[in-house]
Short mmCIF file of C-alpha atoms in Angstrom, two decimals:
data_model
loop_
_atom_site.label_atom_id
_atom_site.label_comp_id
_atom_site.label_asym_id
_atom_site.label_seq_id
_atom_site.Cartn_x
_atom_site.Cartn_y
_atom_site.Cartn_z
CA ALA A 1 132.30 7.34 123.83
CA TYR A 2 132.01 7.60 120.04
CA ILE A 3 128.74 9.50 120.39
CA ALA A 4 130.22 11.84 123.00
CA PHE A 5 133.30 12.43 120.83
CA SER A 6 131.11 13.08 117.76
CA LEU A 7 128.97 15.53 119.70
CA LEU A 8 132.10 17.29 120.95
CA VAL A 9 133.48 17.59 117.41
CA LEU A 10 130.12 18.82 116.08
CA SER A 11 129.87 21.33 118.93
CA LEU A 12 133.37 22.59 118.15
CA ILE A 13 132.57 22.91 114.43
CA TYR A 14 129.31 24.73 115.26
CA ALA A 15 131.11 27.08 117.65
CA ILE A 16 133.72 27.90 114.98
CA TYR A 17 130.94 28.43 112.43
CA ARG A 18 129.04 30.77 114.78
CA TYR A 19 132.24 32.68 115.52
CA GLN A 20 133.02 33.13 111.83
CA LEU A 21 129.39 34.09 111.09
CA ASN A 22 129.30 36.68 113.88
CA ARG A 23 132.64 38.04 112.76
CA SER A 24 131.42 38.34 109.17
CA LEU A 25 128.23 40.07 110.33
CA GLU A 26 130.23 42.48 112.48
CA GLN A 27 132.54 43.28 109.56
CA ALA A 28 129.57 43.78 107.22
CA GLU A 29 127.87 46.06 109.77
CA ALA A 30 131.08 48.03 110.28
CA LEU A 31 131.43 48.43 106.50
CA ARG A 32 127.77 49.51 106.20
CA LEU A 33 128.20 52.11 108.94
CA LYS A 34 131.38 53.36 107.32
CA GLU A 35 129.65 53.71 103.94
CA LEU A 36 126.65 55.39 105.59
CA ASP A 37 128.94 57.88 107.35
CA ALA A 38 130.69 58.62 104.03
CA VAL A 39 127.35 59.20 102.28
CA LYS A 40 126.08 61.40 105.11
CA THR A 41 129.29 63.42 105.13
CA LYS A 42 129.08 63.94 101.37
CA LEU A 43 125.41 64.93 101.55
CA TYR A 44 125.98 67.32 104.43
CA THR A 45 128.95 68.85 102.60
CA ASN A 46 126.96 69.25 99.37
CA ASN A 47 124.00 70.77 101.23
CA THR A 48 126.30 73.15 103.08
CA HIS A 49 127.66 74.39 99.76
CA GLU A 50 124.09 74.72 98.46
CA PHE A 51 123.38 77.24 101.24
CA ARG A 52 125.77 79.72 99.63
CA THR A 53 123.66 80.46 96.55
CA PRO A 54 120.39 81.57 98.26
CA LEU A 55 122.34 83.40 100.96
CA THR A 56 124.33 85.24 98.27
CA VAL A 57 121.10 86.14 96.45
CA ILE A 58 119.49 87.44 99.66
CA SER A 59 122.58 89.46 100.57
CA GLY A 60 122.92 90.89 97.05
CA MET A 61 119.25 91.77 96.72
CA THR A 62 119.25 93.48 100.12
CA THR A 63 122.10 95.70 98.96
CA GLN A 64 120.37 96.41 95.63
CA ILE A 65 117.11 97.38 97.36
CA LYS A 66 118.96 99.73 99.72
CA GLU A 67 120.86 101.42 96.88
CA GLN A 68 118.07 101.48 94.25
CA PRO A 69 114.73 100.85 95.99
CA GLU A 70 112.61 102.16 93.11
CA GLU A 71 114.15 99.74 90.61
CA TRP A 72 114.73 96.64 92.75
CA PHE A 73 112.09 96.69 95.49
CA HIS A 74 109.46 94.34 94.01
CA GLN A 75 111.84 92.12 92.03
CA GLY A 76 114.27 91.98 94.95
CA LEU A 77 111.59 90.99 97.45
CA ASP A 78 110.44 88.24 95.10
CA MET A 79 113.98 86.86 94.79
CA ILE A 80 114.53 87.10 98.55
CA GLU A 81 111.28 85.19 99.15
CA ARG A 82 112.25 82.44 96.70
CA SER A 83 115.74 82.17 98.19
CA SER A 84 114.25 81.93 101.68
CA HIS A 85 112.06 79.05 100.52
CA ARG A 86 115.17 77.40 99.04
CA LEU A 87 116.98 77.72 102.38
CA LEU A 88 114.01 76.15 104.14
CA ASP A 89 114.03 73.28 101.63
CA LEU A 90 117.73 72.66 102.32
CA VAL A 91 117.14 72.61 106.07
CA ASN A 92 114.29 70.13 105.60
CA GLN A 93 116.56 67.94 103.46
CA MET A 94 119.18 67.82 106.20
CA LEU A 95 116.49 66.89 108.72
CA ASP A 96 115.29 64.18 106.33
CA LEU A 97 118.77 62.63 106.41
CA ASN A 98 118.30 61.90 110.10
CA LYS A 99 114.87 60.42 109.40
CA LEU A 100 116.34 58.30 106.62
CA GLU A 101 119.00 56.87 108.94
CA SER A 102 116.42 55.97 111.60
CA GLY A 103 114.06 54.47 109.02
CA LYS A 104 111.33 57.03 109.74
CA LEU A 105 111.32 58.76 106.35
CA GLN A 106 107.96 58.11 104.70
CA LEU A 107 106.26 59.03 101.46
CA HIS A 108 103.19 61.26 101.64
CA LEU A 109 101.46 60.54 98.34
CA GLN A 110 98.79 62.75 96.86
CA GLN A 111 97.15 62.67 93.44
CA ASN A 112 97.71 65.80 91.43
CA ASP A 113 98.81 67.11 88.06
CA MET A 114 102.57 66.54 87.80
CA VAL A 115 102.98 68.82 84.75
CA SER A 116 101.68 71.94 86.51
CA PHE A 117 103.77 71.07 89.60
CA LEU A 118 106.95 70.75 87.52
CA GLN A 119 106.15 74.09 85.84
CA TYR A 120 105.86 75.64 89.32
CA ILE A 121 109.29 74.25 90.29
CA VAL A 122 110.88 75.55 87.09
CA ASP A 123 109.30 78.99 87.60
CA SER A 124 110.66 79.13 91.15
CA ILE A 125 114.21 78.55 89.89
CA HIS A 126 114.13 81.22 87.15
CA SER A 127 115.49 84.03 89.34
CA LEU A 128 118.54 81.94 90.24
CA ALA A 129 119.13 81.13 86.57
CA GLU A 130 118.71 84.77 85.50
CA ASN A 131 121.48 85.79 87.90
CA ARG A 132 123.84 83.65 85.79
CA ASN A 133 122.24 84.62 82.46
CA ILE A 134 120.97 81.05 81.98
CA GLN A 135 117.62 80.14 80.43
CA VAL A 136 115.57 77.26 81.84
CA HIS A 137 113.06 75.62 79.46
CA PHE A 138 110.25 73.21 80.33
CA TYR A 139 108.53 71.04 77.71
CA SER A 140 105.85 68.41 78.28
CA GLU A 141 104.30 66.06 75.72
CA GLU A 142 101.11 66.01 77.78
CA ASP A 143 99.14 69.03 79.01
CA GLU A 144 98.27 67.14 82.20
CA VAL A 145 99.60 64.02 83.92
CA TRP A 146 97.57 63.07 86.98
CA MET A 147 99.41 60.67 89.25
CA ASP A 148 100.30 59.87 92.87
CA TYR A 149 103.49 61.53 94.07
CA ASP A 150 105.14 63.03 97.14
CA ALA A 151 105.32 66.77 96.38
CA ASP A 152 108.11 67.50 98.89
CA LYS A 153 110.36 64.70 97.60
CA ILE A 154 109.76 65.56 93.94
CA GLN A 155 110.50 69.22 94.63
CA GLN A 156 113.74 68.33 96.43
CA ILE A 157 114.91 66.05 93.62
CA ILE A 158 114.06 68.36 90.70
CA THR A 159 115.31 71.50 92.50
CA ASN A 160 118.62 69.80 93.27
CA LEU A 161 119.00 68.69 89.65
CA LEU A 162 118.16 72.16 88.34
CA THR A 163 120.43 74.04 90.76
CA ASN A 164 123.31 71.70 89.92
CA ALA A 165 122.66 72.22 86.21
CA ILE A 166 122.72 75.99 86.77
CA LYS A 167 125.91 75.74 88.81
CA PHE A 168 127.77 73.81 86.10
CA SER A 169 126.43 75.63 83.05
CA PRO A 170 128.30 78.59 81.53
CA GLN A 171 126.97 82.13 81.23
CA GLY A 172 124.32 82.26 78.51
CA GLY A 173 123.68 78.51 78.79
CA HIS A 174 120.41 76.62 78.46
CA ILE A 175 118.74 73.98 80.63
CA TYR A 176 115.93 71.77 79.35
CA LEU A 177 113.50 69.78 81.51
CA THR A 178 111.19 67.58 79.44
CA THR A 179 108.59 64.94 80.26
CA LYS A 180 107.66 61.82 78.36
CA VAL A 181 104.87 59.32 79.10
CA ILE A 182 105.69 55.76 78.03
CA PRO A 183 104.12 52.32 78.68
CA ASP A 184 105.44 50.56 81.77
CA PRO A 185 107.60 47.67 80.43
CA THR A 186 106.56 45.49 83.40
CA GLU A 187 102.85 46.14 82.96
CA GLY A 188 102.45 46.47 79.19
CA THR A 189 99.79 48.96 78.15
CA LEU A 190 97.91 48.71 81.45
CA LYS A 191 100.22 51.11 83.23
CA LYS A 192 102.35 54.06 82.19
CA GLN A 193 105.53 55.70 83.45
CA LEU A 194 106.42 59.38 83.49
CA HIS A 195 110.03 59.95 82.47
CA LEU A 196 111.75 63.22 83.36
CA ILE A 197 114.74 64.19 81.21
CA LEU A 198 117.10 67.00 82.24
CA ARG A 199 119.67 68.31 79.74
CA ASP A 200 121.96 71.31 79.92
CA THR A 201 124.72 72.97 77.91
CA GLY A 202 127.23 72.71 80.77
CA VAL A 203 129.83 70.10 81.65
#
């Protein structure tokens, strides 16, 4: 009888423990989903606003080319092409959000010169900056930095940082993207890190 009673009490305690554990897990999962929905909503909202700039550039350049084709044809087509690429990047970012949620987003690493790639990104953003009379500067301590990186992800990150800097900088402002190679603190002198520093004269 004592053994049966002890087993009954232990079973009851275990059942209560399992109930509390399941309830805690359900609450944690509900909170995680709520936070994920909030992040997704914010990202979708931000990306939706980002669509305005390239669409405005395309619309404005189309008008300029129609009114003054001799003056704006080549420059306008270049800006329209760059803005189209920006729109495509934004669409790909929104598609990546779905991949991120399902756990299917993967890195596609390739070894290349990061300095020349960053210069390419900065050059592609110049037309957007010129529309707001803002100068974008790129400085690198090293002429070349060969490393493994995902070109699409790096381009998304740096382009987002630059476009936000342009958005929040005043007319006639300056934006500075600089690189610095330093020893990896976890690896000593055996490994190095590339630090990217973005500064601007805006808020």
